[in-house]
């Protein structure tokens, strides 16, 4: 019997986490289903440290939008079943949404860097014209040497590589 309680606890925890739900929220939902529950009761259930009455089993299935047979399959059939697949699919959807957001943010950063690069290149050209006209590269006794396009391109490429590396690192942590 202890093994079943452990499996039930693991399935409840997995489904709860996949739903982005706290133990406190699950306790509130169980109470709303007519089974007064506190957060520490959910913690015991997830740890396999308390038996779960059949009526609570049905309430848990409803909370996770599963039929009782689907929920039972999740507990008794192991990882290769519809309830576990649904939980993994929900988690995968969340990961894809997060990746889309990161790609959007990367696009914004690339656009901003392009704007900065263009503005700097315009100023370099204007400075070069003024230098040619004035015959000097000194202003107020200070010699000014703006970065050249090759240096700027290297900087932009390094920033993009750094951003991609951070995103790839984040992606591999989430996986």
Short mmCIF file of C-alpha atoms in Angstrom, two decimals:
data_model
loop_
_atom_site.label_atom_id
_atom_site.label_comp_id
_atom_site.label_asym_id
_atom_site.label_seq_id
_atom_site.Cartn_x
_atom_site.Cartn_y
_atom_site.Cartn_z
CA UNK A 1 0.00 0.00 0.00
CA UNK A 2 2.88 2.36 0.78
CA UNK A 3 4.15 2.10 -2.82
CA UNK A 4 0.75 3.20 -4.18
CA UNK A 5 0.71 6.19 -1.82
CA UNK A 6 4.18 7.17 -3.04
CA UNK A 7 3.12 6.87 -6.69
CA UNK A 8 -0.07 8.84 -6.04
CA UNK A 9 1.96 11.54 -4.30
CA UNK A 10 4.42 11.75 -7.17
CA UNK A 11 1.60 12.01 -9.73
CA UNK A 12 -0.23 14.71 -7.72
CA UNK A 13 2.99 16.69 -7.35
CA UNK A 14 3.79 16.38 -11.06
CA UNK A 15 0.29 17.44 -12.13
CA UNK A 16 0.24 20.29 -9.61
CA UNK A 17 3.60 21.63 -10.78
CA UNK A 18 2.66 21.24 -14.45
CA UNK A 19 -0.45 23.32 -13.71
CA UNK A 20 1.73 26.00 -12.05
CA UNK A 21 -0.15 25.47 -8.81
CA UNK A 22 1.17 25.80 -5.25
CA UNK A 23 0.42 23.29 -2.52
CA UNK A 24 -1.65 26.00 -0.82
CA UNK A 25 -3.74 26.50 -3.97
CA UNK A 26 -4.34 22.75 -4.28
CA UNK A 27 -5.44 22.68 -0.63
CA UNK A 28 -7.90 25.50 -1.35
CA UNK A 29 -9.28 23.65 -4.39
CA UNK A 30 -9.65 20.44 -2.37
CA UNK A 31 -11.52 22.38 0.32
CA UNK A 32 -13.79 23.87 -2.36
CA UNK A 33 -14.47 20.29 -3.53
CA UNK A 34 -15.74 19.47 -0.03
CA UNK A 35 -12.56 17.97 1.41
CA UNK A 36 -11.11 20.43 3.95
CA UNK A 37 -7.38 20.36 3.30
CA UNK A 38 -4.38 22.41 4.42
CA UNK A 39 -1.02 22.90 2.70
CA UNK A 40 0.74 20.51 5.08
CA UNK A 41 -1.82 17.80 4.18
CA UNK A 42 -0.95 18.26 0.49
CA UNK A 43 2.75 18.02 1.38
CA UNK A 44 2.10 14.72 3.21
CA UNK A 45 0.03 13.41 0.28
CA UNK A 46 2.79 14.31 -2.21
CA UNK A 47 5.37 12.65 0.03
CA UNK A 48 3.31 9.44 0.15
CA UNK A 49 2.93 9.88 3.90
CA UNK A 50 -0.87 9.72 4.12
CA UNK A 51 -3.56 7.50 2.67
CA UNK A 52 -6.00 9.13 0.26
CA UNK A 53 -9.69 8.26 0.58
CA UNK A 54 -11.52 7.34 -2.64
CA UNK A 55 -13.65 10.50 -2.47
CA UNK A 56 -10.49 12.65 -2.35
CA UNK A 57 -9.07 10.65 -5.25
CA UNK A 58 -12.10 11.68 -7.34
CA UNK A 59 -11.75 15.32 -6.25
CA UNK A 60 -8.08 15.34 -7.26
CA UNK A 61 -9.00 13.93 -10.68
CA UNK A 62 -11.58 16.73 -11.18
CA UNK A 63 -9.13 19.42 -10.06
CA UNK A 64 -6.63 18.28 -12.68
CA UNK A 65 -9.36 17.98 -15.34
CA UNK A 66 -8.97 14.22 -15.59
CA UNK A 67 -11.46 11.42 -15.43
CA UNK A 68 -11.05 9.04 -12.52
CA UNK A 69 -9.79 6.29 -14.90
CA UNK A 70 -7.21 8.70 -16.42
CA UNK A 71 -6.06 9.69 -12.95
CA UNK A 72 -5.91 6.04 -11.86
CA UNK A 73 -3.86 5.25 -14.98
CA UNK A 74 -1.43 7.97 -13.97
CA UNK A 75 -1.00 6.39 -10.55
CA UNK A 76 -1.10 2.70 -11.41
CA UNK A 77 0.32 2.49 -14.91
CA UNK A 78 3.51 4.49 -14.42
CA UNK A 79 4.85 7.19 -16.71
CA UNK A 80 3.57 5.90 -20.03
CA UNK A 81 -0.07 6.99 -19.78
CA UNK A 82 -2.43 9.78 -20.84
CA UNK A 83 -2.39 11.78 -17.58
CA UNK A 84 1.41 11.86 -17.46
CA UNK A 85 1.54 12.72 -21.15
CA UNK A 86 -0.93 15.54 -20.57
CA UNK A 87 1.17 16.93 -17.70
CA UNK A 88 4.34 16.73 -19.82
CA UNK A 89 2.53 18.33 -22.77
CA UNK A 90 1.40 21.20 -20.53
CA UNK A 91 4.96 21.68 -19.29
CA UNK A 92 6.24 21.60 -22.87
CA UNK A 93 3.70 24.28 -23.88
CA UNK A 94 5.04 26.46 -21.08
CA UNK A 95 8.62 25.95 -22.25
CA UNK A 96 7.70 26.83 -25.84
CA UNK A 97 5.94 30.00 -24.68
CA UNK A 98 9.03 30.97 -22.69
CA UNK A 99 11.28 30.30 -25.69
CA UNK A 100 9.02 32.43 -27.93
CA UNK A 101 9.27 35.28 -25.42
CA UNK A 102 13.07 34.99 -25.36
CA UNK A 103 13.21 34.99 -29.17
CA UNK A 104 11.04 38.12 -29.24
CA UNK A 105 13.31 39.80 -26.71
CA UNK A 106 16.36 38.81 -28.76
CA UNK A 107 14.74 40.36 -31.84
CA UNK A 108 14.19 43.62 -29.95
CA UNK A 109 17.82 43.60 -28.79
CA UNK A 110 19.06 42.97 -32.32
CA UNK A 111 16.92 45.85 -33.62
CA UNK A 112 18.20 48.17 -30.90
CA UNK A 113 21.81 47.20 -31.57
CA UNK A 114 21.29 47.84 -35.28
CA UNK A 115 19.89 51.30 -34.50
CA UNK A 116 22.84 52.07 -32.20
CA UNK A 117 25.30 50.83 -34.82
CA UNK A 118 23.70 53.00 -37.52
CA UNK A 119 23.66 56.06 -35.26
CA UNK A 120 27.33 55.57 -34.38
CA UNK A 121 28.30 55.09 -38.01
CA UNK A 122 26.43 58.29 -38.95
CA UNK A 123 28.30 60.19 -36.24
CA UNK A 124 31.62 58.69 -37.37
CA UNK A 125 30.95 59.85 -40.91
CA UNK A 126 29.97 63.33 -39.70
CA UNK A 127 33.09 63.47 -37.50
CA UNK A 128 35.27 62.40 -40.45
CA UNK A 129 33.75 65.15 -42.62
CA UNK A 130 34.33 67.75 -39.93
CA UNK A 131 37.89 66.48 -39.36
CA UNK A 132 38.58 66.73 -43.07
CA UNK A 133 37.15 70.24 -43.15
CA UNK A 134 39.00 71.40 -40.05
CA UNK A 135 42.16 69.40 -40.80
CA UNK A 136 42.37 68.03 -37.27
CA UNK A 137 41.27 65.16 -35.06
CA UNK A 138 41.80 67.19 -31.88
CA UNK A 139 39.05 68.95 -30.02
CA UNK A 140 39.82 71.01 -26.90
CA UNK A 141 43.32 69.56 -26.82
CA UNK A 142 42.11 65.95 -26.83
CA UNK A 143 42.79 63.62 -29.70
CA UNK A 144 39.65 61.75 -30.72
CA UNK A 145 39.76 58.42 -32.51
CA UNK A 146 36.30 57.01 -33.06
CA UNK A 147 35.95 53.25 -33.46
CA UNK A 148 36.04 52.06 -37.01
CA UNK A 149 33.32 49.99 -38.62
CA UNK A 150 35.29 46.73 -38.27
CA UNK A 151 35.67 47.27 -34.52
CA UNK A 152 32.01 48.11 -34.22
CA UNK A 153 30.97 45.02 -36.17
CA UNK A 154 33.13 42.91 -33.85
CA UNK A 155 31.46 44.47 -30.83
CA UNK A 156 27.97 43.85 -32.24
CA UNK A 157 28.83 40.24 -33.09
CA UNK A 158 30.25 39.68 -29.60
CA UNK A 159 27.10 41.11 -28.00
CA UNK A 160 24.85 38.92 -30.14
CA UNK A 161 26.93 35.84 -29.39
CA UNK A 162 26.77 36.66 -25.69
CA UNK A 163 22.99 37.07 -25.87
CA UNK A 164 22.61 33.80 -27.75
CA UNK A 165 24.89 32.05 -25.26
CA UNK A 166 22.82 33.34 -22.34
CA UNK A 167 19.62 32.23 -24.04
CA UNK A 168 21.08 28.82 -24.95
CA UNK A 169 22.30 28.43 -21.36
CA UNK A 170 18.86 29.33 -20.02
CA UNK A 171 17.24 26.93 -22.49
CA UNK A 172 19.50 24.06 -21.44
CA UNK A 173 18.80 24.78 -17.74
CA UNK A 174 15.06 24.64 -18.35
CA UNK A 175 15.35 21.40 -20.32
#
